[in-house]
Amino acid sequence: MQTILGANGIIGEELARELRKKYTSKIKLVGRNPEKVNLDDELFKANLLDPKSVIEALQDTDIAYLTVGLTYDSEIWLRDWQIVLRNVIAACKINKCKLVYFDNTYAYPQDSSIQIETTPLTSKGKKGRGKKLAANLLLHAIANKEIEAVICRAPEFYGPGKTKGLTNTMVFENLRKHKEPKVFLKDNVLRTLIFTPDASKAMALIGNTPDAYGQTWHLPCDDNRLTYKQFFLEIEKQLGRPVAYTVLSSFVLKIGAFFNKNLKETQELLPRYKIENIFDSAKFKNRFPDFKVTTYQEGIKIILKDFDIK
């Protein structure tokens, strides 16, 4: 049995499809209100903040994947990520199952250094600190051989379906609504984005590779990174028409933060939009050379078709 904790998001859904396709017919989806992705999925209602609930959810599990997303709120992240990880680690120990933890880059420093698996977790923002505390709990459990576990880390999402992320929200969602797309701060610095189906496929592969455990992996991204200016040129090329967009200044974003909670919650990430963001996934590509990474050109084409943007 392979179990997905927090299976309602896009990563959990894509993961369930990939696991069923290539690795196992026994999949359990866990969440507050889980829904089947595959016809034969087993569903289990649970609250990951309740330790007993997590223990029950992981019964008969060989590999657990933690893909849950918390409400986008700094105080919740600072408090609840630690609780979730403590509960999941304890439940994995009791049920003697492996753990694959899907993490993001919030805990990394907000600077232009190349992000690799050993980059120190030095973010001073509340969300970053919350993710650091959670990651350190798991790293400690791995080091002490309490459980077999692995950390899979990914940068900002872009992708089809219900993918969430600034680029999806500010660019593709606005295009779908026939509104002008927007980007933060600069359009001439390189960005690293991960295509959500790639993230889930890579995580399934790592989870089912025994010698991948006990370490951190950066999930694979296209190395031919684009600036937002180049991103829009590709969109224009595929649509066959010009696409006007706005670059939001720091002043506009600060003012907007007073009126928009999500914008306020994004403030700690803004320094990363002023500089080149280079997330390196060479370790994964060297270990799994046959994995096909979706190019930005391919990813944009898939999203435009999925969103019916013309």
Short mmCIF file of N, CA, C and O in Angstrom, two decimals, residues 145-226:
data_model
loop_
_atom_site.label_atom_id
_atom_site.label_comp_id
_atom_site.label_asym_id
_atom_site.label_seq_id
_atom_site.Cartn_x
_atom_site.Cartn_y
_atom_site.Cartn_z
N LYS A 145 18.14 7.54 12.29
CA LYS A 145 17.60 6.27 11.78
C LYS A 145 16.28 5.88 12.44
O LYS A 145 16.01 4.69 12.67
N GLU A 146 15.48 6.89 12.75
CA GLU A 146 14.16 6.62 13.33
C GLU A 146 13.22 6.06 12.26
O GLU A 146 12.40 5.18 12.54
N ILE A 147 13.31 6.62 11.05
CA ILE A 147 12.51 6.15 9.92
C ILE A 147 13.35 6.27 8.64
O ILE A 147 14.34 7.02 8.60
N GLU A 148 12.93 5.54 7.61
CA GLU A 148 13.50 5.74 6.28
C GLU A 148 12.69 6.84 5.61
O GLU A 148 11.46 6.72 5.49
N ALA A 149 13.37 7.90 5.20
CA ALA A 149 12.65 9.03 4.63
C ALA A 149 13.50 9.75 3.61
O ALA A 149 14.72 9.57 3.54
N VAL A 150 12.84 10.57 2.83
CA VAL A 150 13.52 11.36 1.81
C VAL A 150 12.78 12.68 1.66
O VAL A 150 11.55 12.75 1.84
N ILE A 151 13.52 13.76 1.38
CA ILE A 151 12.93 15.07 1.13
C ILE A 151 13.02 15.36 -0.36
O ILE A 151 14.09 15.29 -0.95
N CYS A 152 11.88 15.68 -0.97
CA CYS A 152 11.83 16.09 -2.37
C CYS A 152 11.43 17.56 -2.41
O CYS A 152 10.35 17.93 -1.94
N ARG A 153 12.31 18.38 -2.97
CA ARG A 153 12.07 19.83 -2.92
C ARG A 153 11.83 20.39 -4.31
O ARG A 153 12.47 19.97 -5.28
N ALA A 154 10.91 21.35 -4.41
CA ALA A 154 10.54 21.94 -5.70
C ALA A 154 10.40 23.45 -5.58
O ALA A 154 10.00 23.96 -4.53
N PRO A 155 10.70 24.18 -6.66
CA PRO A 155 10.49 25.62 -6.67
C PRO A 155 9.05 25.95 -7.04
O PRO A 155 8.16 25.10 -6.93
N GLU A 156 8.80 27.15 -7.53
CA GLU A 156 7.44 27.59 -7.87
C GLU A 156 6.83 26.70 -8.95
O GLU A 156 7.48 26.33 -9.92
N PHE A 157 5.53 26.38 -8.77
CA PHE A 157 4.81 25.56 -9.74
C PHE A 157 4.37 26.37 -10.96
O PHE A 157 4.07 27.56 -10.88
N TYR A 158 4.25 25.67 -12.09
CA TYR A 158 3.38 26.07 -13.18
C TYR A 158 2.89 24.79 -13.81
O TYR A 158 3.56 23.76 -13.74
N GLY A 159 1.67 24.80 -14.35
CA GLY A 159 1.17 23.55 -14.90
C GLY A 159 -0.33 23.61 -15.18
O GLY A 159 -1.00 24.61 -14.92
N PRO A 160 -0.88 22.51 -15.70
CA PRO A 160 -2.30 22.45 -16.05
C PRO A 160 -3.17 22.17 -14.84
O PRO A 160 -2.70 22.07 -13.71
N GLY A 161 -4.47 22.00 -15.12
CA GLY A 161 -5.40 21.64 -14.05
C GLY A 161 -5.52 22.70 -12.99
O GLY A 161 -5.54 23.90 -13.28
N LYS A 162 -5.56 22.26 -11.73
CA LYS A 162 -5.73 23.21 -10.64
C LYS A 162 -4.41 23.59 -9.99
O LYS A 162 -4.33 23.88 -8.80
N THR A 163 -3.35 23.60 -10.81
CA THR A 163 -2.04 24.04 -10.32
C THR A 163 -2.13 25.44 -9.75
O THR A 163 -2.70 26.34 -10.37
N LYS A 164 -1.53 25.61 -8.56
CA LYS A 164 -1.47 26.93 -7.94
C LYS A 164 -0.02 27.41 -7.96
O LYS A 164 0.91 26.63 -7.97
N GLY A 165 0.15 28.71 -7.95
CA GLY A 165 1.48 29.31 -8.02
C GLY A 165 1.33 30.69 -8.64
O GLY A 165 0.36 30.96 -9.36
N LEU A 166 2.28 31.54 -8.39
CA LEU A 166 2.16 32.93 -8.85
C LEU A 166 2.06 33.02 -10.37
O LEU A 166 1.27 33.80 -10.91
N THR A 167 2.86 32.23 -11.07
CA THR A 167 2.83 32.31 -12.53
C THR A 167 1.49 31.82 -13.07
O THR A 167 0.91 32.44 -13.96
N ASN A 168 0.98 30.74 -12.53
CA ASN A 168 -0.34 30.28 -12.96
C ASN A 168 -1.42 31.32 -12.68
O ASN A 168 -2.26 31.63 -13.52
N THR A 169 -1.38 31.87 -11.46
CA THR A 169 -2.41 32.81 -11.04
C THR A 169 -2.33 34.13 -11.82
O THR A 169 -3.33 34.63 -12.33
N MET A 170 -1.12 34.69 -11.89
CA MET A 170 -0.94 36.03 -12.46
C MET A 170 -0.89 36.04 -13.98
O MET A 170 -1.21 37.05 -14.62
N VAL A 171 -0.48 34.93 -14.57
CA VAL A 171 -0.33 34.89 -16.03
C VAL A 171 -1.47 34.10 -16.67
O VAL A 171 -2.32 34.66 -17.36
N PHE A 172 -1.50 32.79 -16.44
CA PHE A 172 -2.44 31.95 -17.18
C PHE A 172 -3.89 32.15 -16.75
O PHE A 172 -4.80 32.14 -17.60
N GLU A 173 -4.14 32.32 -15.45
CA GLU A 173 -5.51 32.56 -15.01
C GLU A 173 -6.05 33.87 -15.57
O GLU A 173 -7.21 33.97 -15.97
N ASN A 174 -5.19 34.90 -15.59
CA ASN A 174 -5.62 36.18 -16.16
C ASN A 174 -5.88 36.06 -17.65
O ASN A 174 -6.85 36.63 -18.17
N LEU A 175 -5.04 35.32 -18.37
CA LEU A 175 -5.28 35.12 -19.80
C LEU A 175 -6.60 34.39 -20.02
O LEU A 175 -7.36 34.72 -20.94
N ARG A 176 -6.88 33.40 -19.18
CA ARG A 176 -8.13 32.66 -19.33
C ARG A 176 -9.34 33.56 -19.10
O ARG A 176 -10.39 33.39 -19.74
N LYS A 177 -9.17 34.52 -18.19
CA LYS A 177 -10.27 35.45 -17.88
C LYS A 177 -10.28 36.68 -18.79
O LYS A 177 -11.03 37.63 -18.55
N HIS A 178 -9.41 36.68 -19.81
CA HIS A 178 -9.28 37.80 -20.75
C HIS A 178 -8.86 39.09 -20.03
O HIS A 178 -9.29 40.19 -20.38
N LYS A 179 -8.02 38.90 -19.01
CA LYS A 179 -7.46 40.04 -18.28
C LYS A 179 -5.97 40.16 -18.60
O LYS A 179 -5.34 39.22 -19.11
N GLU A 180 -5.40 41.31 -18.30
CA GLU A 180 -3.98 41.52 -18.58
C GLU A 180 -3.13 40.77 -17.56
O GLU A 180 -3.30 40.96 -16.36
N PRO A 181 -2.19 39.94 -18.01
CA PRO A 181 -1.31 39.24 -17.08
C PRO A 181 -0.40 40.22 -16.34
O PRO A 181 -0.14 41.33 -16.81
N LYS A 182 0.11 39.77 -15.19
CA LYS A 182 0.98 40.60 -14.37
C LYS A 182 2.15 39.76 -13.86
O LYS A 182 2.01 38.56 -13.64
N VAL A 183 3.29 40.41 -13.67
CA VAL A 183 4.45 39.75 -13.06
C VAL A 183 5.02 40.68 -12.00
O VAL A 183 4.78 41.89 -12.00
N PHE A 184 5.77 40.11 -11.09
CA PHE A 184 6.32 40.86 -9.97
C PHE A 184 7.69 41.44 -10.29
O PHE A 184 8.60 40.71 -10.71
N LEU A 185 7.85 42.72 -10.11
CA LEU A 185 9.11 43.45 -9.98
C LEU A 185 9.99 43.55 -11.23
O LEU A 185 10.37 44.64 -11.65
N LYS A 186 10.33 42.42 -11.84
CA LYS A 186 11.20 42.45 -13.02
C LYS A 186 10.81 41.35 -14.01
O LYS A 186 10.41 40.27 -13.61
N ASP A 187 10.98 41.66 -15.29
CA ASP A 187 10.71 40.65 -16.31
C ASP A 187 11.97 40.23 -17.05
O ASP A 187 11.89 39.52 -18.05
N ASN A 188 13.14 40.67 -16.56
CA ASN A 188 14.39 40.39 -17.28
C ASN A 188 15.39 39.57 -16.46
O ASN A 188 16.58 39.58 -16.73
N VAL A 189 14.89 38.87 -15.43
CA VAL A 189 15.75 37.98 -14.64
C VAL A 189 15.25 36.55 -14.83
O VAL A 189 14.06 36.30 -14.99
N LEU A 190 16.17 35.59 -14.82
CA LEU A 190 15.82 34.20 -15.05
C LEU A 190 15.02 33.61 -13.89
O LEU A 190 15.33 33.86 -12.73
N ARG A 191 14.00 32.82 -14.23
CA ARG A 191 13.18 32.15 -13.23
C ARG A 191 13.31 30.64 -13.40
O ARG A 191 13.47 30.15 -14.51
N THR A 192 13.23 29.90 -12.30
CA THR A 192 13.13 28.44 -12.37
C THR A 192 11.74 28.04 -11.91
O THR A 192 11.36 28.32 -10.77
N LEU A 193 10.98 27.42 -12.79
CA LEU A 193 9.65 26.91 -12.47
C LEU A 193 9.64 25.40 -12.69
O LEU A 193 10.39 24.89 -13.52
N ILE A 194 8.80 24.70 -11.95
CA ILE A 194 8.67 23.26 -12.14
C ILE A 194 7.28 22.93 -12.67
O ILE A 194 6.27 23.46 -12.17
N PHE A 195 7.23 22.10 -13.69
CA PHE A 195 5.97 21.67 -14.28
C PHE A 195 5.37 20.62 -13.35
O PHE A 195 6.00 19.60 -13.05
N THR A 196 4.16 20.85 -12.87
CA THR A 196 3.62 20.02 -11.78
C THR A 196 3.56 18.51 -12.10
O THR A 196 3.88 17.70 -11.22
N PRO A 197 3.19 18.11 -13.32
CA PRO A 197 3.23 16.66 -13.58
C PRO A 197 4.64 16.08 -13.44
O PRO A 197 4.80 14.94 -12.97
N ASP A 198 5.67 16.85 -13.82
CA ASP A 198 7.05 16.39 -13.66
C ASP A 198 7.39 16.18 -12.18
O ASP A 198 8.06 15.22 -11.81
N ALA A 199 6.94 17.13 -11.35
CA ALA A 199 7.24 17.04 -9.91
C ALA A 199 6.67 15.75 -9.33
O ALA A 199 7.34 15.03 -8.58
N SER A 200 5.42 15.43 -9.67
CA SER A 200 4.78 14.23 -9.12
C SER A 200 5.41 12.95 -9.67
O SER A 200 5.63 11.99 -8.92
N LYS A 201 5.72 12.93 -10.96
CA LYS A 201 6.34 11.74 -11.56
C LYS A 201 7.71 11.48 -10.94
O LYS A 201 8.07 10.34 -10.65
N ALA A 202 8.47 12.56 -10.74
CA ALA A 202 9.81 12.41 -10.15
C ALA A 202 9.73 11.94 -8.71
O ALA A 202 10.54 11.12 -8.26
N MET A 203 8.75 12.44 -7.98
CA MET A 203 8.59 12.03 -6.58
C MET A 203 8.19 10.56 -6.48
O MET A 203 8.68 9.84 -5.60
N ALA A 204 7.33 10.10 -7.37
CA ALA A 204 6.96 8.69 -7.39
C ALA A 204 8.18 7.82 -7.68
O ALA A 204 8.37 6.76 -7.07
N LEU A 205 9.01 8.27 -8.60
CA LEU A 205 10.22 7.54 -8.95
C LEU A 205 11.18 7.45 -7.77
O LEU A 205 11.71 6.37 -7.45
N ILE A 206 11.40 8.56 -7.10
CA ILE A 206 12.27 8.58 -5.92
C ILE A 206 11.72 7.69 -4.82
O ILE A 206 12.44 6.90 -4.20
N GLY A 207 10.42 7.80 -4.57
CA GLY A 207 9.80 7.00 -3.51
C GLY A 207 9.93 5.50 -3.73
O GLY A 207 9.94 4.73 -2.78
N ASN A 208 10.01 5.10 -5.00
CA ASN A 208 10.10 3.68 -5.33
C ASN A 208 11.51 3.26 -5.73
O ASN A 208 11.70 2.23 -6.38
N THR A 209 12.51 4.06 -5.33
CA THR A 209 13.92 3.75 -5.54
C THR A 209 14.58 3.61 -4.18
O THR A 209 14.86 4.62 -3.51
N PRO A 210 14.81 2.41 -3.70
CA PRO A 210 15.30 2.19 -2.33
C PRO A 210 16.55 2.98 -1.97
O PRO A 210 16.65 3.51 -0.85
N ASP A 211 17.51 3.10 -2.88
CA ASP A 211 18.76 3.78 -2.52
C ASP A 211 18.65 5.30 -2.57
O ASP A 211 19.63 6.01 -2.32
N ALA A 212 17.45 5.83 -2.87
CA ALA A 212 17.27 7.29 -2.89
C ALA A 212 16.98 7.86 -1.50
O ALA A 212 17.06 9.07 -1.29
N TYR A 213 16.67 6.97 -0.55
CA TYR A 213 16.28 7.43 0.78
C TYR A 213 17.47 7.93 1.59
O TYR A 213 18.63 7.69 1.25
N GLY A 214 17.14 8.68 2.65
CA GLY A 214 18.16 9.19 3.55
C GLY A 214 18.82 10.46 3.08
O GLY A 214 19.88 10.84 3.58
N GLN A 215 18.19 11.16 2.13
CA GLN A 215 18.81 12.37 1.57
C GLN A 215 17.75 13.32 1.03
O GLN A 215 16.56 13.03 1.04
N THR A 216 18.22 14.47 0.54
CA THR A 216 17.35 15.48 -0.07
C THR A 216 17.58 15.49 -1.57
O THR A 216 18.71 15.39 -2.04
N TRP A 217 16.48 15.62 -2.32
CA TRP A 217 16.54 15.69 -3.78
C TRP A 217 15.82 16.94 -4.27
O TRP A 217 14.74 17.26 -3.80
N HIS A 218 16.44 17.63 -5.23
CA HIS A 218 15.74 18.67 -5.96
C HIS A 218 15.03 18.03 -7.13
O HIS A 218 15.66 17.32 -7.94
N LEU A 219 13.73 18.25 -7.24
CA LEU A 219 12.96 17.67 -8.33
C LEU A 219 13.29 18.38 -9.65
O LEU A 219 13.66 19.56 -9.65
N PRO A 220 13.18 17.67 -10.78
CA PRO A 220 13.75 18.17 -12.03
C PRO A 220 12.98 19.30 -12.70
O PRO A 220 11.75 19.28 -12.80
N CYS A 221 13.76 20.29 -13.16
CA CYS A 221 13.23 21.44 -13.89
C CYS A 221 14.03 21.61 -15.18
O CYS A 221 15.18 21.18 -15.26
N ASP A 222 13.45 22.26 -16.16
CA ASP A 222 14.14 22.57 -17.41
C ASP A 222 15.29 23.54 -17.12
O ASP A 222 15.09 24.60 -16.53
N ASP A 223 16.49 23.17 -17.53
CA ASP A 223 17.66 24.03 -17.30
C ASP A 223 17.70 25.24 -18.23
O ASP A 223 18.45 26.19 -17.97
N ASN A 224 16.92 25.21 -19.29
CA ASN A 224 16.88 26.34 -20.23
C ASN A 224 15.88 27.38 -19.72
O ASN A 224 14.82 27.61 -20.31
N ARG A 225 16.26 28.00 -18.62
CA ARG A 225 15.37 28.92 -17.91
C ARG A 225 15.03 30.14 -18.76
O ARG A 225 15.82 30.58 -19.59
N LEU A 226 13.85 30.70 -18.50
CA LEU A 226 13.39 31.88 -19.20
C LEU A 226 13.20 33.04 -18.24
O LEU A 226 12.90 32.84 -17.06
#
